[in-house]
Amino acid sequence: MADIIQLLPDHVANQIAAGEVVQRPASVVKELLENAIDAGAAHISLIAKDAGKTLIQVVDNGKGMSATDARLSFERHATSKIKSADDLFSLNTKGFRGEALASIAAIAHVDLKTKQDQDDLGTHIVIEGSTIKDQDLVVTPQGTSLSVKHLFFNIPARRNFLKSDAVEIRHIIDEFQRVALAHPSIAFVMMHNGSESFNLPVSNYRQRVVNIFGSKTNEKLVPVEEDTEVLKISGFVGKPEFAKRSKSEQFFFVNNRFIKSPYLNHAVNAAYEGLIKDGSHPSYYLNLKVDPKSIDINIHPTKTEIKFDDEHTLYAILRSAIKHSLGQFNIAPVLDFDHDPNLDTPYNFEGKSSVTPQVEVNRDFNPFKDEVMSTSTPRPAGQHINFKKEVPSNWESLYVGVESKGTRQESDFSEVQFESEPESQELFESGSSAFDVGQSTYQLHNKYVVSSIKSGVLFIDQNRAHRRVLYEKMLSHITVQQAVSQQLLFPLQLHFSASEIEILQTLKQDLEHTGFVFSKFEDESIEITGTPINVSESEVSIVLEQLISDMQQDIPDVNFSATDMLAKSMAKSMAIKGGQSLSSVEQEHLVNSLFACKEPNVSPEQKTTFITMTLDELDRKFITF
Ligand code: ADP
Ligand code: MG
């Protein structure tokens, strides 16, 4: 049989390898930014169009390349950064594989202009899918400008796999922020579709954090400094009361490289133990310096995971350093999460001194005076008591001074509703006849609403059910576009980071259809003058924060709809939670609204909203006994 093995042509090998390096536009951004840093640039600009799908350009003022190097840089395994395997253990550059440019050039149109300081003219190279189309001399400033256009032009499957612009730009911003945070001594600018997303001047670390995440961040930061033989820590953690629902502001940099480490993240969380609520996440921006020999950054192709020699020690140092900082800044004692509002002084009493209760006594009162009247006639069983006759005529004198209070109590009493009040007459009236009319609902452990139906019992998960109700309502508001909004007395200013604003921007129209009215949409803040009718002013920031967090966390799939995400997220933050007690009217309203839904059986997250137990099932349970 003839030999069948052959070497793959370079461009095919490059395309395959490119798949590992370049998953999405953000991967290109990361590689280009890192190359610019490795080139010693002091100023780096990132320019993107259509979330990087049309253009990604990085311009730096670094050391540039000679004409030969410029050409070589696109070859696989062409790198100026290591010469032997030993160099891997003393790395102080971001790149070292010599793969990025070769990979990018294999799957895009690349345009490179580069010039070294000592040269008069620079080099211009045009490559399309690994093929050099053009090379000539060019007038260009010192440094390198590399444009990547039509990413994945020759791999349509890859291109189609890209997510919406909103999602892709978020990934780009993530990469940009990580690189910019690790290098405050370099100035960065980011432009997207012609407008400036970030402009970060050279600054100290604190200012860099604030410039990226918004001016409001400043007051939230607690410095962390620790200097030990194995580990140096510097940076900031967020005060516990500013813990967020999302994990979007959690950064570890090890030797100036962004890394993900669930283990070290655990150490940070351990330091916050007891200080933040479950489901909230502390922000942190921490720089760790370790001996390059003690880590292996070669274990992950995209280099965000590294292996430490002595993880346990790092864990312990990190945890205690953060604990110490939080303690030193006196954060712990001011916390009071399970705050009971009943213990608060009502506003109108604040500042007033307390008054000793006074007792008024009617000195003329003699309890024995009319005694005969009340004791002499024993009451026959079953006979109704007529208080008016039996009570001493001057009984009211007992309550001198509290008369008015007494009458008020009476009227209050008439308003009290009894839990067993048969209010459920209209329950399911318009719905299915399967429901047993006239039965009251009952709340179990403030979590489930129990209702009887003709065939047995119904258990409803109150949170999931309410999510379904709100979700459908929200969707119909958004699609019909006629939600009612309530005007706020004073405009509400909310602060967000630039990337959070970017997310809100993509949802702005849908948010308006739910009833939000925005009067300003700025770089770091928004101003709201109207809210949906069922979102109170105090809930606005919770709703929006949840929304941003959902957009950041659940990377939406291909058939992602922003509208759907918005409706789900708002339903989630506004729904009645487990643990919340409901009046019988509320319970019934919930049951009625649920069964008026198009899909009452499941929550928007496709979780079961209710279960039933039939009489047969109940009977069967008793049969064996
Ligand atoms: P690596 O960064 O792993 O070395 P790359 O493919 O990213 O591999 O780059 C190949 C080489 O091209 C680098 O080693 C560097 O010498 C050169 N290079 C790439 N980008 C720049 C730049 N912006 N400025 C100067 N030299 C660059
Ligand atoms: Mg590189």
XYZ file of C-alpha atoms and ligand atoms in Angstrom:
653
model
C 0.000 0.000 0.000
C 1.212 3.500 -0.857
C 2.378 5.866 1.902
C -0.435 8.065 2.990
C 1.047 10.452 5.594
C 1.951 13.935 4.447
C 2.951 17.142 6.193
C 0.179 19.704 6.363
C 0.886 22.865 4.389
C 1.835 25.771 6.673
C -1.338 27.751 6.139
C -3.487 24.782 7.130
C -1.367 24.058 10.191
C -1.572 27.739 11.108
C -5.334 27.797 10.751
C -5.674 24.807 13.029
C -3.306 26.258 15.592
C -5.085 29.596 15.354
C -8.162 27.956 16.799
C -6.342 27.548 20.081
C -5.021 31.073 20.306
C -7.914 33.003 18.811
C -11.355 32.099 20.056
C -12.944 35.469 19.567
C -12.037 39.105 18.860
C -11.079 39.585 22.499
C -8.297 36.998 22.114
C -6.735 39.142 19.396
C -7.035 42.200 21.610
C -5.229 40.419 24.409
C -2.345 39.261 22.205
C -1.857 42.639 20.567
C -1.984 44.573 23.812
C 0.522 42.192 25.363
C 2.879 42.541 22.419
C 2.716 46.318 22.769
C 3.603 46.060 26.458
C 6.454 43.661 25.734
C 7.720 46.246 23.212
C 8.071 48.745 26.055
C 5.324 51.119 24.923
C 4.370 54.053 27.153
C 1.155 54.754 25.294
C -1.174 52.158 23.786
C -4.419 52.711 21.865
C -6.998 50.098 21.079
C -9.448 50.835 18.288
C -12.338 48.477 17.622
C -15.230 48.490 15.179
C -18.336 46.339 15.532
C -17.025 44.621 18.633
C -13.843 43.708 16.805
C -15.614 41.807 14.058
C -14.746 44.458 11.470
C -11.576 45.928 12.936
C -9.182 45.561 15.832
C -6.239 47.906 15.797
C -3.542 48.408 18.402
C -1.169 51.330 18.104
C 1.860 51.568 20.380
C 4.935 53.753 20.730
C 7.190 50.853 21.668
C 10.485 49.853 20.191
C 9.108 48.735 16.797
C 10.640 46.131 14.487
C 13.248 46.037 11.771
C 12.050 45.093 8.276
C 13.361 41.535 8.693
C 11.820 41.102 12.125
C 8.539 42.480 10.881
C 8.410 39.782 8.254
C 9.626 37.068 10.628
C 7.165 37.963 13.347
C 4.391 36.253 11.381
C 6.208 32.931 11.260
C 5.179 30.247 13.726
C 7.507 29.941 16.722
C 9.112 33.230 15.811
C 9.793 35.109 19.015
C 12.351 37.537 20.322
C 11.447 36.725 23.910
C 13.028 33.381 24.722
C 15.967 31.547 23.266
C 16.017 28.353 25.289
C 13.655 26.400 27.512
C 15.543 27.702 30.564
C 14.339 31.212 29.787
C 10.809 30.026 30.545
C 11.641 30.119 34.240
C 12.783 33.702 34.327
C 10.141 35.194 32.074
C 9.309 38.819 32.379
C 7.429 39.228 29.136
C 3.794 38.411 28.392
C 4.424 36.465 25.232
C 6.953 33.743 24.610
C 5.377 31.220 22.259
C 5.813 33.164 19.055
C 2.418 31.950 17.949
C 0.052 34.872 18.200
C 0.894 36.833 15.068
C 1.202 33.693 12.945
C -2.197 32.530 14.161
C -3.906 35.873 13.698
C -2.457 36.299 10.207
C -3.805 32.868 9.253
C -7.421 33.811 9.847
C -7.695 37.525 9.122
C -6.501 40.441 6.996
C -3.550 41.983 8.791
C -1.960 45.331 8.146
C 1.290 46.097 9.998
C 3.200 49.368 10.151
C 6.271 49.463 12.327
C 9.374 51.586 12.766
C 12.347 51.566 15.084
C 13.648 54.749 16.615
C 16.893 54.902 14.641
C 15.258 54.320 11.219
C 13.890 57.034 8.975
C 11.316 54.882 7.293
C 9.231 52.069 8.637
C 7.952 48.795 7.212
C 4.456 48.169 5.915
C 3.262 44.577 5.471
C -0.160 43.359 4.297
C -1.087 39.719 4.897
C -4.323 37.897 4.116
C -4.730 34.363 5.406
C -0.980 33.768 5.899
C -0.174 35.066 2.393
C 1.934 38.209 2.150
C 0.125 40.529 -0.253
C 2.355 43.534 -0.028
C 5.488 44.836 1.667
C 6.968 48.316 1.269
C 8.509 51.233 3.083
C 6.272 53.667 4.855
C 6.394 56.936 6.755
C 5.154 56.112 10.216
C 5.910 57.188 13.788
C 8.124 55.110 16.044
C 6.362 52.035 17.314
C 3.931 49.586 15.840
C 0.407 49.779 14.505
C -1.252 46.484 13.765
C -4.738 46.235 12.268
C -6.700 43.031 12.141
C -9.678 43.112 9.785
C -12.306 40.567 8.829
C -11.451 38.103 11.542
C -12.311 34.488 10.608
C -12.964 35.578 7.003
C -11.784 32.139 5.799
C -13.491 30.112 8.565
C -17.183 30.968 8.161
C -18.224 28.460 10.816
C -16.101 30.336 13.350
C -17.428 33.669 12.266
C -21.025 32.524 12.571
C -20.270 31.246 16.000
C -19.466 34.727 17.295
C -21.960 36.166 19.747
C -23.807 39.459 19.525
C -21.775 42.674 19.494
C -22.876 43.340 23.065
C -21.316 40.099 24.212
C -18.143 40.351 22.149
C -17.408 43.919 23.181
C -17.814 42.892 26.781
C -15.097 40.292 26.335
C -12.889 42.917 24.717
C -13.473 45.334 27.571
C -12.637 42.565 30.034
C -9.280 41.965 28.354
C -8.584 45.658 28.047
C -9.309 46.243 31.729
C -7.127 43.368 32.832
C -4.151 44.596 30.854
C -4.703 48.231 31.810
C -5.039 47.382 35.502
C -1.786 45.466 35.488
C 0.073 48.445 33.982
C -0.854 51.783 35.518
C 2.448 53.250 34.341
C 1.319 52.897 30.733
C -1.345 55.193 29.249
C -4.229 53.423 27.522
C -7.036 54.604 25.291
C -9.872 52.518 23.950
C -12.180 53.595 21.134
C -15.187 51.623 19.991
C -17.182 52.569 16.895
C -15.704 56.036 16.930
C -16.338 56.907 20.545
C -13.946 56.813 23.439
C -14.708 54.021 25.917
C -11.657 54.532 28.143
C -8.934 57.134 28.450
C -6.501 56.108 31.139
C -3.563 58.416 31.807
C -0.385 57.226 33.497
C -1.222 57.106 37.190
C -0.774 55.239 40.421
C -2.630 52.014 40.983
C -5.478 53.482 42.977
C -6.184 56.082 40.311
C -6.068 53.414 37.630
C -8.691 51.364 39.451
C -10.847 54.453 39.878
C -10.378 55.565 36.261
C -11.552 52.187 35.057
C -14.373 51.449 37.466
C -15.725 54.910 38.073
C -15.058 57.729 40.496
C -17.415 56.269 43.084
C -15.014 53.351 43.480
C -12.528 55.477 45.384
C -14.436 55.476 48.652
C -14.935 51.724 48.458
C -11.281 50.735 48.428
C -9.279 49.383 51.331
C -5.527 49.080 50.692
C -3.825 45.743 51.215
C -0.049 45.583 51.602
C 1.998 42.610 52.686
C 5.628 41.831 52.181
C 6.888 38.347 52.958
C 9.716 36.306 51.600
C 7.568 34.168 49.349
C 4.851 36.627 48.442
C 4.402 40.376 48.102
C 0.848 41.642 47.992
C -0.266 45.115 47.038
C -3.557 46.489 45.868
C -7.067 46.974 47.126
C -10.078 45.107 48.291
C -13.598 46.521 48.391
C -15.270 47.387 51.669
C -17.687 44.608 52.572
C -20.758 46.810 52.378
C -20.052 47.395 48.706
C -19.900 43.697 47.862
C -21.585 43.114 44.546
C -23.890 40.506 43.149
C -21.510 39.948 40.288
C -17.934 38.773 40.310
C -16.998 41.309 37.676
C -14.505 43.206 39.810
C -12.266 40.446 41.024
C -8.708 40.616 39.785
C -5.547 38.773 40.641
C -2.362 39.730 38.881
C 0.619 37.521 39.414
C 3.818 39.213 38.312
C 1.694 41.680 36.321
C -0.235 38.980 34.541
C -3.970 38.560 35.032
C -4.782 35.103 36.315
C -7.815 33.179 37.458
C -7.421 31.176 40.606
C -10.446 29.649 42.323
C -8.127 28.655 45.149
C -6.860 32.151 45.895
C -10.356 33.505 45.362
C -11.414 31.202 48.151
C -8.743 32.734 50.361
C -10.204 36.197 49.770
C -13.724 35.011 50.484
C -12.471 33.382 53.660
C -11.155 36.759 54.813
C -14.628 38.242 54.349
C -16.347 35.448 56.201
C -19.182 36.788 58.290
C -18.823 40.237 56.765
C -20.845 39.825 53.604
C -24.096 38.188 52.711
C -24.310 34.924 50.840
C -24.567 35.580 47.144
C -22.535 38.793 47.352
C -18.962 38.942 46.188
C -16.198 41.216 47.391
C -14.364 43.310 44.824
C -10.611 42.949 44.739
C -7.751 44.245 42.661
C -4.684 42.465 43.968
C -1.145 42.326 42.688
C 0.864 39.350 43.821
C 4.572 39.138 43.249
C 6.249 35.757 43.513
C 9.543 34.369 42.343
C 9.034 33.509 38.642
C 10.769 30.215 39.385
C 7.971 29.239 41.752
C 5.230 29.322 39.128
C 4.484 27.531 35.912
C 2.551 29.674 33.490
C 2.860 27.157 30.720
C -0.061 24.981 31.703
C -2.842 26.832 29.909
C -2.804 28.005 26.299
C -4.458 31.310 27.055
C -2.272 31.696 30.109
C -4.843 32.762 32.660
C -4.209 29.808 34.909
C -0.914 29.218 36.589
C 0.467 26.663 38.974
C 2.102 27.770 42.208
C 4.705 25.705 44.006
C 3.368 26.389 47.447
C -0.310 27.241 47.204
C -1.094 26.629 50.854
C 1.307 29.247 52.085
C 0.036 31.788 49.571
C -3.525 31.050 50.678
C -2.724 31.663 54.313
C -0.758 34.854 53.697
C -3.393 36.288 51.411
C -6.232 35.558 53.775
C -4.578 37.034 56.798
C -3.352 40.109 54.906
C -6.888 40.930 53.791
C -8.367 40.193 57.188
C -5.828 42.484 58.734
C -6.609 45.303 56.294
C -10.342 45.010 56.797
C -9.834 45.042 60.538
C -7.397 47.926 60.484
C -9.782 50.082 58.531
C -12.354 49.316 61.135
C -14.730 47.798 58.718
C -16.063 44.909 60.698
C -17.949 46.569 63.555
C -20.163 48.778 61.418
C -21.776 45.820 59.740
C -25.272 44.811 60.583
C -26.928 42.780 57.907
C -29.798 41.214 59.736
C -30.893 44.608 60.795
C -34.336 44.566 62.365
C -36.234 47.707 61.365
C -38.570 47.199 64.336
C -35.734 48.213 66.610
C -35.351 51.555 64.901
C -36.576 54.707 66.530
C -39.356 56.187 64.443
C -38.205 59.426 62.811
C -40.479 61.748 64.753
C -39.113 60.451 68.033
C -35.515 60.826 67.132
C -33.654 63.259 69.336
C -36.469 63.585 71.836
C -35.887 62.487 75.400
C -38.002 59.704 76.800
C -40.914 60.467 79.127
C -41.755 58.432 82.214
C -45.227 56.896 81.892
C -47.735 58.442 84.266
C -50.309 56.504 86.222
C -53.602 58.157 86.962
C -55.619 56.788 89.832
C -59.291 57.424 90.582
C -59.275 57.722 94.317
C -63.077 57.601 94.604
C -63.331 54.182 93.132
C -64.531 51.442 95.458
C -64.677 48.024 93.818
C -66.899 46.581 96.548
C -69.625 49.155 96.368
C -71.859 47.463 93.777
C -70.562 43.947 94.260
C -73.905 42.363 95.084
C -75.217 43.092 91.670
C -72.603 41.154 89.820
C -72.298 38.051 91.999
C -75.780 37.332 93.277
C -77.395 35.961 90.136
C -75.709 32.847 88.829
C -75.929 32.605 85.048
C -77.763 29.658 83.541
C -75.662 27.698 81.085
C -75.893 28.777 77.507
C -77.387 32.126 78.286
C -75.789 35.069 76.597
C -73.930 37.409 78.802
C -75.043 40.958 78.761
C -72.011 42.850 79.872
C -73.709 46.202 80.006
C -75.908 45.044 82.843
C -73.304 43.222 84.827
C -70.516 45.722 84.675
C -70.469 48.311 87.464
C -71.974 51.550 86.297
C -68.873 53.533 87.075
C -66.487 51.027 85.428
C -65.311 53.625 82.992
C -63.625 55.521 85.783
C -61.038 52.761 85.827
C -59.757 53.968 82.521
C -59.498 57.637 83.126
C -57.192 59.183 80.611
C -57.218 56.285 78.208
C -60.729 56.623 76.900
C -59.775 57.940 73.538
C -57.213 55.217 73.126
C -59.768 52.612 74.016
C -62.149 53.658 71.294
C -59.405 53.788 68.717
C -58.462 50.261 69.560
C -61.965 49.202 68.882
C -61.988 50.575 65.399
C -58.538 49.094 64.700
C -59.831 45.768 65.717
C -62.599 45.819 63.176
C -60.002 46.140 60.442
C -58.018 43.100 61.406
C -58.353 40.351 58.866
C -58.580 36.807 59.964
C -56.445 34.314 58.152
C -59.382 31.978 57.810
C -61.618 34.588 56.262
C -63.313 32.867 53.351
C -62.066 35.282 50.753
C -61.298 32.687 48.202
C -64.765 32.661 46.691
C -63.534 34.024 43.402
C -60.442 31.885 43.372
C -60.022 30.274 39.986
C -63.434 31.550 39.091
C -62.404 32.307 35.560
C -59.857 29.544 35.430
C -60.076 25.803 35.370
C -62.938 24.034 37.036
C -60.414 21.583 38.392
C -59.902 23.925 41.303
C -62.094 23.555 44.268
C -63.873 26.833 44.691
C -64.229 28.108 48.188
C -60.999 26.751 49.637
C -58.558 29.064 51.258
C -54.845 29.093 50.547
C -52.234 28.475 53.171
C -48.571 29.432 53.371
C -46.090 26.781 54.398
C -42.814 27.896 56.009
C -43.094 31.236 54.210
C -41.953 29.405 51.128
C -44.784 27.464 49.578
C -48.371 28.399 49.004
C -50.663 25.440 49.465
C -54.054 25.391 47.868
C -56.563 22.623 47.529
C -57.872 21.556 44.165
C -60.650 19.170 43.296
C -58.332 16.257 42.818
C -56.084 16.937 45.802
C -53.525 19.535 46.908
C -51.357 22.031 45.069
C -47.958 23.192 46.365
C -46.649 26.352 44.748
C -43.097 27.632 45.084
C -43.830 31.303 45.764
C -40.553 32.629 44.371
C -40.625 30.694 41.132
C -44.303 31.347 40.617
C -43.867 35.067 41.078
C -40.912 35.082 38.700
C -43.126 33.529 36.049
C -45.850 36.102 36.626
C -43.465 39.074 36.517
C -41.550 37.662 33.561
C -44.624 37.368 31.373
C -45.839 40.774 32.428
C -42.448 42.304 31.655
C -42.216 40.624 28.273
C -45.610 41.847 27.255
C -44.711 45.387 28.356
C -41.518 45.312 26.356
C -43.071 43.912 23.209
C -46.245 45.967 23.324
C -44.135 48.986 24.318
C -46.759 50.618 26.422
C -45.564 50.174 29.953
C -46.665 52.754 32.436
C -43.964 54.505 34.348
C -44.093 56.438 37.556
C -42.496 59.828 37.618
C -39.890 60.279 40.347
C -40.095 63.409 42.434
C -36.345 63.951 42.119
C -34.181 62.457 39.400
C -32.177 59.507 40.623
C -28.431 59.494 39.925
C -26.733 56.113 39.761
C -23.037 55.498 39.262
C -21.599 52.659 37.238
C -18.309 51.737 35.655
C -17.770 52.353 31.957
C -18.271 48.711 31.069
C -21.441 48.543 33.132
C -22.746 51.608 31.336
C -21.912 49.897 28.057
C -24.120 46.957 29.060
C -26.961 49.218 30.139
C -26.641 51.102 26.888
C -27.326 47.944 24.903
C -30.467 47.368 26.970
C -31.573 50.986 27.145
C -34.415 50.705 24.673
C -35.843 47.596 26.254
C -35.527 49.149 29.680
C -37.493 52.134 28.430
C -40.198 49.824 27.221
C -40.552 48.414 30.712
C -41.149 51.916 32.039
C -37.701 53.310 32.847
C -37.159 56.918 31.813
C -33.540 58.006 31.467
C -32.743 61.678 31.451
C -28.975 61.234 31.190
C -26.727 58.469 30.012
C -23.144 59.455 30.706
C -19.730 57.795 30.898
C -20.019 56.846 34.526
C -23.520 57.612 35.583
C -27.104 57.614 34.531
C -29.996 59.713 35.668
C -33.453 58.229 35.976
C -36.642 60.265 36.121
C -39.174 57.478 35.791
C -39.397 53.845 36.829
C -41.694 50.956 35.942
C -44.835 51.088 38.028
C -43.862 48.059 40.088
C -40.250 49.045 40.736
C -39.849 51.361 43.693
C -37.124 53.975 43.792
C -35.136 52.024 46.334
C -35.256 48.922 44.154
C -33.936 50.589 41.028
C -30.265 50.069 41.748
C -30.846 46.468 42.837
C -32.708 45.722 39.633
C -30.070 47.325 37.427
C -27.164 45.768 39.287
C -28.741 42.345 39.005
C -29.289 42.933 35.331
C -25.673 43.880 34.721
C -24.478 40.939 36.733
C -26.695 38.537 34.778
C -25.431 39.928 31.506
C -21.852 39.546 32.700
C -22.164 36.117 34.181
C -24.467 33.992 32.123
C -22.665 34.279 28.864
C -25.714 34.154 26.692
C -25.910 31.495 24.014
C -26.288 32.029 20.296
C -30.017 32.575 20.276
C -29.691 35.062 23.090
C -32.237 37.828 23.254
C -31.511 40.894 25.318
C -35.219 41.373 25.876
C -35.629 37.934 27.316
C -32.595 38.367 29.548
C -33.916 41.687 30.788
C -37.328 40.256 31.586
C -35.802 37.272 33.378
C -33.406 39.373 35.350
C -36.008 41.903 36.436
C -38.386 39.132 37.382
C -35.611 37.599 39.454
C -34.804 40.720 41.407
C -38.383 41.787 41.973
C -39.996 38.456 42.777
C -41.214 37.552 46.250
C -38.438 35.575 47.882
C -38.659 32.445 49.972
C -38.965 33.441 53.626
C -41.354 36.269 52.902
C -44.685 35.963 54.587
C -47.750 36.622 52.439
C -51.218 37.690 53.491
C -54.050 35.470 52.350
C -55.008 38.061 49.762
C -51.462 38.079 48.418
C -51.379 34.309 48.324
C -54.566 34.158 46.341
C -53.467 36.875 44.013
C -50.279 34.969 43.329
C -52.139 31.743 42.616
C -54.594 33.526 40.333
C -51.874 35.384 38.447
C -49.813 32.239 38.030
C -52.628 30.342 36.424
C -53.406 33.258 34.180
C -49.902 32.876 32.704
C -49.186 31.319 29.351
C -46.764 28.836 30.871
C -47.667 28.490 34.536
C -45.841 25.187 35.024
C -42.311 26.530 34.932
C -40.357 29.579 36.046
C -38.575 31.641 33.362
C -35.541 29.514 34.202
C -37.539 26.392 33.350
C -37.847 25.221 36.940
C -41.086 23.667 38.188
C -43.370 26.240 39.798
C -45.851 23.899 41.446
C -46.501 20.278 42.200
C -49.745 18.516 42.950
C -50.630 15.621 45.166
C -53.845 13.854 44.269
C -56.248 12.354 46.763
C -55.377 8.953 45.322
C -51.734 9.486 46.168
C -52.666 10.578 49.658
C -54.962 7.604 50.089
C -52.253 5.281 48.959
C -49.918 6.649 51.599
C -52.426 5.737 54.302
C -53.312 2.335 52.943
C -50.278 0.543 54.290
C -50.932 1.732 57.824
P 5.451 36.314 21.230
O 4.812 37.531 21.762
O 5.031 35.089 21.935
O 6.937 36.427 21.097
P 4.031 37.005 18.833
O 3.599 36.203 17.672
O 3.010 37.689 19.607
O 4.915 36.079 19.748
O 5.069 38.073 18.307
C 6.215 37.651 17.618
C 7.317 38.638 17.773
O 7.001 39.830 17.052
C 7.590 39.087 19.186
O 8.464 38.206 19.834
C 8.196 40.465 18.991
O 9.571 40.368 18.762
C 7.557 40.945 17.700
N 6.457 41.887 17.960
C 5.149 41.592 17.970
N 4.399 42.685 18.242
C 5.261 43.700 18.437
C 5.109 45.100 18.756
N 3.902 45.643 18.963
N 6.236 45.844 18.849
C 7.457 45.288 18.654
N 7.659 43.980 18.355
C 6.581 43.194 18.239
Mg 2.838 37.936 21.716
